[in-house]
Amino acid sequence: MKLVCGVGELGFPAMFAEAERRIVLHAAVYGPFAKSKPHIQGLEKALSRPGFSSLDIIAMVPAGENGWDEPFLSALRFGASIQSAADELKSSISFLNGLAERFPGKVNVYAAHDLPCLPLVIVDNRICFGQYAHACFHAPDGFWGCVEADVEALFGWAESGYVPQNASADEIAAFRLVSECSSAMKSGDLL
């Protein structure tokens, strides 16, 4: 496992560009991605690859549709006004819809109906995770971990509801992270 201070240390743009099969984003609001040319270019490179199957994104829908929206946005963008957070949410949805329109059949955007527990980014067999906090520094500035695991097998466990009895502690820990995404995709409507 790799642990770093600040998400920039993980190099998401390059990780996205190198993705061969699948990317899953469970980070609620994607305004910073929409403003980052390297992130956009990395995603577009992956999506343009013939063997690349899907970019699955779990995103917050406009505020007020879930009972947890306002408190979550207050933690996510601590210190920002409600209007500023709402504007970023609109920008995020616009960015995601634009990706889906440019890459039909490869981009799936799911509405987050359940309170997200932590930000997650899965690229092929790498699972990256951070933490939300009520702090003046946002999730990108916190600790981020990255682990390698057989992600497709873990999604299979989540789909079947069956975890092998001989699963290792590392596999179970990675499964918990993948389950967060699987659960959100099952309960979320496609936008």
PDB file of C-alpha atoms in Angstrom:
ATOM      1  CA  MET A   1       0.000   0.000   0.000  1.00  0.00           C
ATOM      2  CA  LYS A   2       1.153   3.487  -0.811  1.00  0.00           C
ATOM      3  CA  LEU A   3       0.178   6.421   1.430  1.00  0.00           C
ATOM      4  CA  VAL A   4       0.796  10.030   0.353  1.00  0.00           C
ATOM      5  CA  CYS A   5       0.017  13.555   1.508  1.00  0.00           C
ATOM      6  CA  GLY A   6      -2.086  15.228  -1.171  1.00  0.00           C
ATOM      7  CA  VAL A   7      -3.831  13.617  -4.119  1.00  0.00           C
ATOM      8  CA  GLY A   8      -1.395  15.240  -6.569  1.00  0.00           C
ATOM      9  CA  GLU A   9       1.247  12.748  -5.442  1.00  0.00           C
ATOM     10  CA  LEU A  10      -0.757   9.916  -7.028  1.00  0.00           C
ATOM     11  CA  GLY A  11      -0.611  11.412 -10.535  1.00  0.00           C
ATOM     12  CA  PHE A  12      -4.206  10.856 -11.617  1.00  0.00           C
ATOM     13  CA  PRO A  13      -3.813  12.472 -15.077  1.00  0.00           C
ATOM     14  CA  ALA A  14      -1.063  10.006 -16.037  1.00  0.00           C
ATOM     15  CA  MET A  15      -2.903   7.136 -14.345  1.00  0.00           C
ATOM     16  CA  PHE A  16      -6.039   7.971 -16.360  1.00  0.00           C
ATOM     17  CA  ALA A  17      -4.075   8.211 -19.613  1.00  0.00           C
ATOM     18  CA  GLU A  18      -2.566   4.755 -19.007  1.00  0.00           C
ATOM     19  CA  ALA A  19      -5.885   3.065 -18.114  1.00  0.00           C
ATOM     20  CA  GLU A  20      -6.531   0.045 -20.294  1.00  0.00           C
ATOM     21  CA  ARG A  21      -9.918  -1.266 -19.120  1.00  0.00           C
ATOM     22  CA  ARG A  22     -11.915   0.748 -16.633  1.00  0.00           C
ATOM     23  CA  ILE A  23     -11.999   3.832 -14.436  1.00  0.00           C
ATOM     24  CA  VAL A  24     -14.456   4.342 -11.574  1.00  0.00           C
ATOM     25  CA  LEU A  25     -14.770   7.778  -9.955  1.00  0.00           C
ATOM     26  CA  HIS A  26     -16.642   8.142  -6.679  1.00  0.00           C
ATOM     27  CA  ALA A  27     -15.729  11.664  -5.592  1.00  0.00           C
ATOM     28  CA  ALA A  28     -19.164  13.367  -5.458  1.00  0.00           C
ATOM     29  CA  VAL A  29     -18.270  16.680  -7.155  1.00  0.00           C
ATOM     30  CA  TYR A  30     -15.948  16.946 -10.159  1.00  0.00           C
ATOM     31  CA  GLY A  31     -15.499  20.719 -10.510  1.00  0.00           C
ATOM     32  CA  PRO A  32     -11.701  20.469 -10.051  1.00  0.00           C
ATOM     33  CA  PHE A  33     -11.523  17.812 -12.802  1.00  0.00           C
ATOM     34  CA  ALA A  34     -13.536  20.056 -15.120  1.00  0.00           C
ATOM     35  CA  LYS A  35     -10.981  22.843 -14.621  1.00  0.00           C
ATOM     36  CA  SER A  36      -7.908  20.640 -15.104  1.00  0.00           C
ATOM     37  CA  LYS A  37      -6.655  20.197 -18.646  1.00  0.00           C
ATOM     38  CA  PRO A  38      -4.313  17.308 -17.638  1.00  0.00           C
ATOM     39  CA  HIS A  39      -7.191  15.396 -15.981  1.00  0.00           C
ATOM     40  CA  ILE A  40      -9.454  15.952 -18.997  1.00  0.00           C
ATOM     41  CA  GLN A  41      -6.714  14.874 -21.413  1.00  0.00           C
ATOM     42  CA  GLY A  42      -5.985  11.747 -19.352  1.00  0.00           C
ATOM     43  CA  LEU A  43      -9.643  10.735 -19.292  1.00  0.00           C
ATOM     44  CA  GLU A  44     -10.056  11.434 -23.009  1.00  0.00           C
ATOM     45  CA  LYS A  45      -6.978   9.355 -23.843  1.00  0.00           C
ATOM     46  CA  ALA A  46      -8.362   6.386 -21.905  1.00  0.00           C
ATOM     47  CA  LEU A  47     -11.840   6.794 -23.404  1.00  0.00           C
ATOM     48  CA  SER A  48     -10.355   6.900 -26.921  1.00  0.00           C
ATOM     49  CA  ARG A  49      -8.528   3.592 -26.437  1.00  0.00           C
ATOM     50  CA  PRO A  50     -10.341   0.822 -28.387  1.00  0.00           C
ATOM     51  CA  GLY A  51     -10.061  -1.787 -25.596  1.00  0.00           C
ATOM     52  CA  PHE A  52     -11.208   0.582 -22.858  1.00  0.00           C
ATOM     53  CA  SER A  53     -14.636  -0.516 -21.615  1.00  0.00           C
ATOM     54  CA  SER A  54     -16.033   2.122 -19.256  1.00  0.00           C
ATOM     55  CA  LEU A  55     -15.717   5.229 -17.151  1.00  0.00           C
ATOM     56  CA  ASP A  56     -18.219   4.864 -14.313  1.00  0.00           C
ATOM     57  CA  ILE A  57     -18.831   8.038 -12.300  1.00  0.00           C
ATOM     58  CA  ILE A  58     -20.858   8.413  -9.117  1.00  0.00           C
ATOM     59  CA  ALA A  59     -21.846  12.066  -8.687  1.00  0.00           C
ATOM     60  CA  MET A  60     -23.957  14.251  -6.460  1.00  0.00           C
ATOM     61  CA  VAL A  61     -27.125  15.512  -8.046  1.00  0.00           C
ATOM     62  CA  PRO A  62     -28.328  19.097  -7.481  1.00  0.00           C
ATOM     63  CA  ALA A  63     -28.614  19.953  -3.812  1.00  0.00           C
ATOM     64  CA  GLY A  64     -31.854  19.235  -2.001  1.00  0.00           C
ATOM     65  CA  GLU A  65     -32.623  15.846  -3.544  1.00  0.00           C
ATOM     66  CA  ASN A  66     -31.037  13.888  -0.662  1.00  0.00           C
ATOM     67  CA  GLY A  67     -31.368  14.566   3.046  1.00  0.00           C
ATOM     68  CA  TRP A  68     -27.591  14.695   3.441  1.00  0.00           C
ATOM     69  CA  ASP A  69     -26.735  17.201   0.676  1.00  0.00           C
ATOM     70  CA  GLU A  70     -26.180  20.405   2.632  1.00  0.00           C
ATOM     71  CA  PRO A  71     -24.192  18.920   5.535  1.00  0.00           C
ATOM     72  CA  PHE A  72     -22.087  16.895   3.088  1.00  0.00           C
ATOM     73  CA  LEU A  73     -21.361  19.925   0.878  1.00  0.00           C
ATOM     74  CA  SER A  74     -20.445  21.884   4.026  1.00  0.00           C
ATOM     75  CA  ALA A  75     -17.806  19.273   4.854  1.00  0.00           C
ATOM     76  CA  LEU A  76     -16.725  18.774   1.242  1.00  0.00           C
ATOM     77  CA  ARG A  77     -16.211  22.492   0.593  1.00  0.00           C
ATOM     78  CA  PHE A  78     -15.730  23.658   4.190  1.00  0.00           C
ATOM     79  CA  GLY A  79     -15.992  27.431   4.425  1.00  0.00           C
ATOM     80  CA  ALA A  80     -17.520  27.883   0.963  1.00  0.00           C
ATOM     81  CA  SER A  81     -20.928  29.493   0.662  1.00  0.00           C
ATOM     82  CA  ILE A  82     -23.930  27.318  -0.177  1.00  0.00           C
ATOM     83  CA  GLN A  83     -24.201  29.188  -3.495  1.00  0.00           C
ATOM     84  CA  SER A  84     -20.542  28.567  -4.340  1.00  0.00           C
ATOM     85  CA  ALA A  85     -20.927  24.847  -3.613  1.00  0.00           C
ATOM     86  CA  ALA A  86     -24.143  24.733  -5.676  1.00  0.00           C
ATOM     87  CA  ASP A  87     -22.375  26.471  -8.589  1.00  0.00           C
ATOM     88  CA  GLU A  88     -19.537  23.952  -8.452  1.00  0.00           C
ATOM     89  CA  LEU A  89     -22.082  21.138  -8.415  1.00  0.00           C
ATOM     90  CA  LYS A  90     -23.718  22.530 -11.580  1.00  0.00           C
ATOM     91  CA  SER A  91     -20.305  22.808 -13.252  1.00  0.00           C
ATOM     92  CA  SER A  92     -19.554  19.236 -12.240  1.00  0.00           C
ATOM     93  CA  ILE A  93     -22.791  17.858 -13.727  1.00  0.00           C
ATOM     94  CA  SER A  94     -22.245  19.846 -16.937  1.00  0.00           C
ATOM     95  CA  PHE A  95     -18.695  18.457 -17.260  1.00  0.00           C
ATOM     96  CA  LEU A  96     -19.867  14.871 -16.694  1.00  0.00           C
ATOM     97  CA  ASN A  97     -22.759  15.188 -19.147  1.00  0.00           C
ATOM     98  CA  GLY A  98     -20.317  16.566 -21.729  1.00  0.00           C
ATOM     99  CA  LEU A  99     -18.048  13.528 -21.298  1.00  0.00           C
ATOM    100  CA  ALA A 100     -21.026  11.186 -21.654  1.00  0.00           C
ATOM    101  CA  GLU A 101     -22.132  12.952 -24.850  1.00  0.00           C
ATOM    102  CA  ARG A 102     -18.643  12.817 -26.402  1.00  0.00           C
ATOM    103  CA  PHE A 103     -18.109   9.142 -25.504  1.00  0.00           C
ATOM    104  CA  PRO A 104     -21.518   7.430 -25.738  1.00  0.00           C
ATOM    105  CA  GLY A 105     -21.556   3.871 -24.451  1.00  0.00           C
ATOM    106  CA  LYS A 106     -18.314   4.329 -22.508  1.00  0.00           C
ATOM    107  CA  VAL A 107     -19.309   6.891 -19.853  1.00  0.00           C
ATOM    108  CA  ASN A 108     -21.911   6.047 -17.215  1.00  0.00           C
ATOM    109  CA  VAL A 109     -22.866   8.764 -14.714  1.00  0.00           C
ATOM    110  CA  TYR A 110     -24.771   7.558 -11.640  1.00  0.00           C
ATOM    111  CA  ALA A 111     -26.636   9.802  -9.209  1.00  0.00           C
ATOM    112  CA  ALA A 112     -25.360   9.373  -5.658  1.00  0.00           C
ATOM    113  CA  HIS A 113     -28.380   8.589  -3.499  1.00  0.00           C
ATOM    114  CA  ASP A 114     -26.442   7.433  -0.442  1.00  0.00           C
ATOM    115  CA  LEU A 115     -24.034   9.554   1.570  1.00  0.00           C
ATOM    116  CA  PRO A 116     -20.526   8.939   0.194  1.00  0.00           C
ATOM    117  CA  CYS A 117     -18.195   7.589   2.882  1.00  0.00           C
ATOM    118  CA  LEU A 118     -14.899   8.548   1.224  1.00  0.00           C
ATOM    119  CA  PRO A 119     -13.576   9.675  -2.162  1.00  0.00           C
ATOM    120  CA  LEU A 120     -12.485   6.767  -4.369  1.00  0.00           C
ATOM    121  CA  VAL A 121     -10.747   6.536  -7.727  1.00  0.00           C
ATOM    122  CA  ILE A 122     -10.274   3.121  -9.306  1.00  0.00           C
ATOM    123  CA  VAL A 123      -8.081   2.752 -12.377  1.00  0.00           C
ATOM    124  CA  ASP A 124      -7.812  -0.803 -13.675  1.00  0.00           C
ATOM    125  CA  ASN A 125      -6.400  -2.660 -10.635  1.00  0.00           C
ATOM    126  CA  ARG A 126      -5.425   0.397  -8.576  1.00  0.00           C
ATOM    127  CA  ILE A 127      -7.771   1.592  -5.857  1.00  0.00           C
ATOM    128  CA  CYS A 128      -7.061   5.101  -4.549  1.00  0.00           C
ATOM    129  CA  PHE A 129      -8.911   6.509  -1.559  1.00  0.00           C
ATOM    130  CA  GLY A 130      -8.932   9.641   0.558  1.00  0.00           C
ATOM    131  CA  GLN A 131     -11.106  10.975   3.349  1.00  0.00           C
ATOM    132  CA  TYR A 132     -13.670  13.695   3.851  1.00  0.00           C
ATOM    133  CA  ALA A 133     -13.288  15.954   6.889  1.00  0.00           C
ATOM    134  CA  HIS A 134     -14.744  19.075   8.445  1.00  0.00           C
ATOM    135  CA  ALA A 135     -11.564  21.064   7.851  1.00  0.00           C
ATOM    136  CA  CYS A 136     -10.468  24.190   6.032  1.00  0.00           C
ATOM    137  CA  PHE A 137      -8.299  21.993   3.772  1.00  0.00           C
ATOM    138  CA  HIS A 138     -10.281  19.838   1.371  1.00  0.00           C
ATOM    139  CA  ALA A 139      -9.974  16.127   0.534  1.00  0.00           C
ATOM    140  CA  PRO A 140      -7.314  16.617  -2.174  1.00  0.00           C
ATOM    141  CA  ASP A 141      -4.970  17.962   0.532  1.00  0.00           C
ATOM    142  CA  GLY A 142      -5.487  15.029   2.914  1.00  0.00           C
ATOM    143  CA  PHE A 143      -3.896  11.618   3.129  1.00  0.00           C
ATOM    144  CA  TRP A 144      -4.488   9.375   0.121  1.00  0.00           C
ATOM    145  CA  GLY A 145      -3.847   5.667  -0.081  1.00  0.00           C
ATOM    146  CA  CYS A 146      -3.407   3.477  -3.125  1.00  0.00           C
ATOM    147  CA  VAL A 147      -3.570  -0.315  -3.248  1.00  0.00           C
ATOM    148  CA  GLU A 148      -3.358  -2.910  -6.003  1.00  0.00           C
ATOM    149  CA  ALA A 149      -6.068  -5.579  -6.176  1.00  0.00           C
ATOM    150  CA  ASP A 150      -8.001  -7.714  -8.650  1.00  0.00           C
ATOM    151  CA  VAL A 151     -10.744  -5.108  -9.034  1.00  0.00           C
ATOM    152  CA  GLU A 152     -12.912  -7.070 -11.469  1.00  0.00           C
ATOM    153  CA  ALA A 153     -12.944 -10.068  -9.110  1.00  0.00           C
ATOM    154  CA  LEU A 154     -13.897  -7.772  -6.228  1.00  0.00           C
ATOM    155  CA  PHE A 155     -16.747  -6.266  -8.281  1.00  0.00           C
ATOM    156  CA  GLY A 156     -17.809  -9.852  -8.991  1.00  0.00           C
ATOM    157  CA  TRP A 157     -17.908 -10.576  -5.259  1.00  0.00           C
ATOM    158  CA  ALA A 158     -20.036  -7.457  -4.740  1.00  0.00           C
ATOM    159  CA  GLU A 159     -22.428  -8.486  -7.537  1.00  0.00           C
ATOM    160  CA  SER A 160     -22.811 -12.052  -6.306  1.00  0.00           C
ATOM    161  CA  GLY A 161     -22.852 -11.219  -2.600  1.00  0.00           C
ATOM    162  CA  TYR A 162     -20.320 -14.017  -2.102  1.00  0.00           C
ATOM    163  CA  VAL A 163     -16.865 -13.478  -0.605  1.00  0.00           C
ATOM    164  CA  PRO A 164     -14.670 -16.586  -0.698  1.00  0.00           C
ATOM    165  CA  GLN A 165     -13.932 -18.020   2.751  1.00  0.00           C
ATOM    166  CA  ASN A 166     -10.215 -18.049   1.980  1.00  0.00           C
ATOM    167  CA  ALA A 167     -10.121 -14.311   1.111  1.00  0.00           C
ATOM    168  CA  SER A 168      -7.097 -12.594   2.646  1.00  0.00           C
ATOM    169  CA  ALA A 169      -7.283  -9.584   4.953  1.00  0.00           C
ATOM    170  CA  ASP A 170      -5.920  -7.405   2.112  1.00  0.00           C
ATOM    171  CA  GLU A 171      -8.607  -8.684  -0.277  1.00  0.00           C
ATOM    172  CA  ILE A 172     -11.358  -8.033   2.260  1.00  0.00           C
ATOM    173  CA  ALA A 173     -10.070  -4.497   2.913  1.00  0.00           C
ATOM    174  CA  ALA A 174      -9.934  -3.801  -0.852  1.00  0.00           C
ATOM    175  CA  PHE A 175     -13.378  -5.376  -1.249  1.00  0.00           C
ATOM    176  CA  ARG A 176     -14.834  -2.858   1.229  1.00  0.00           C
ATOM    177  CA  LEU A 177     -13.622  -0.008  -1.020  1.00  0.00           C
ATOM    178  CA  VAL A 178     -14.925  -1.605  -4.218  1.00  0.00           C
ATOM    179  CA  SER A 179     -18.232  -2.353  -2.454  1.00  0.00           C
ATOM    180  CA  GLU A 180     -18.701   1.361  -1.786  1.00  0.00           C
ATOM    181  CA  CYS A 181     -18.618   1.969  -5.553  1.00  0.00           C
ATOM    182  CA  SER A 182     -20.669  -1.092  -6.462  1.00  0.00           C
ATOM    183  CA  SER A 183     -23.373  -0.177  -3.968  1.00  0.00           C
ATOM    184  CA  ALA A 184     -23.527   3.425  -5.209  1.00  0.00           C
ATOM    185  CA  MET A 185     -23.822   2.281  -8.829  1.00  0.00           C
ATOM    186  CA  LYS A 186     -26.591  -0.211  -7.968  1.00  0.00           C
ATOM    187  CA  SER A 187     -28.638   2.362  -6.054  1.00  0.00           C
ATOM    188  CA  GLY A 188     -27.952   5.316  -8.357  1.00  0.00           C
ATOM    189  CA  ASP A 189     -29.985   6.166 -11.428  1.00  0.00           C
ATOM    190  CA  LEU A 190     -28.059   6.792 -14.625  1.00  0.00           C
ATOM    191  CA  LEU A 191     -28.043  10.524 -15.366  1.00  0.00           C
TER     192      LEU A 191
END
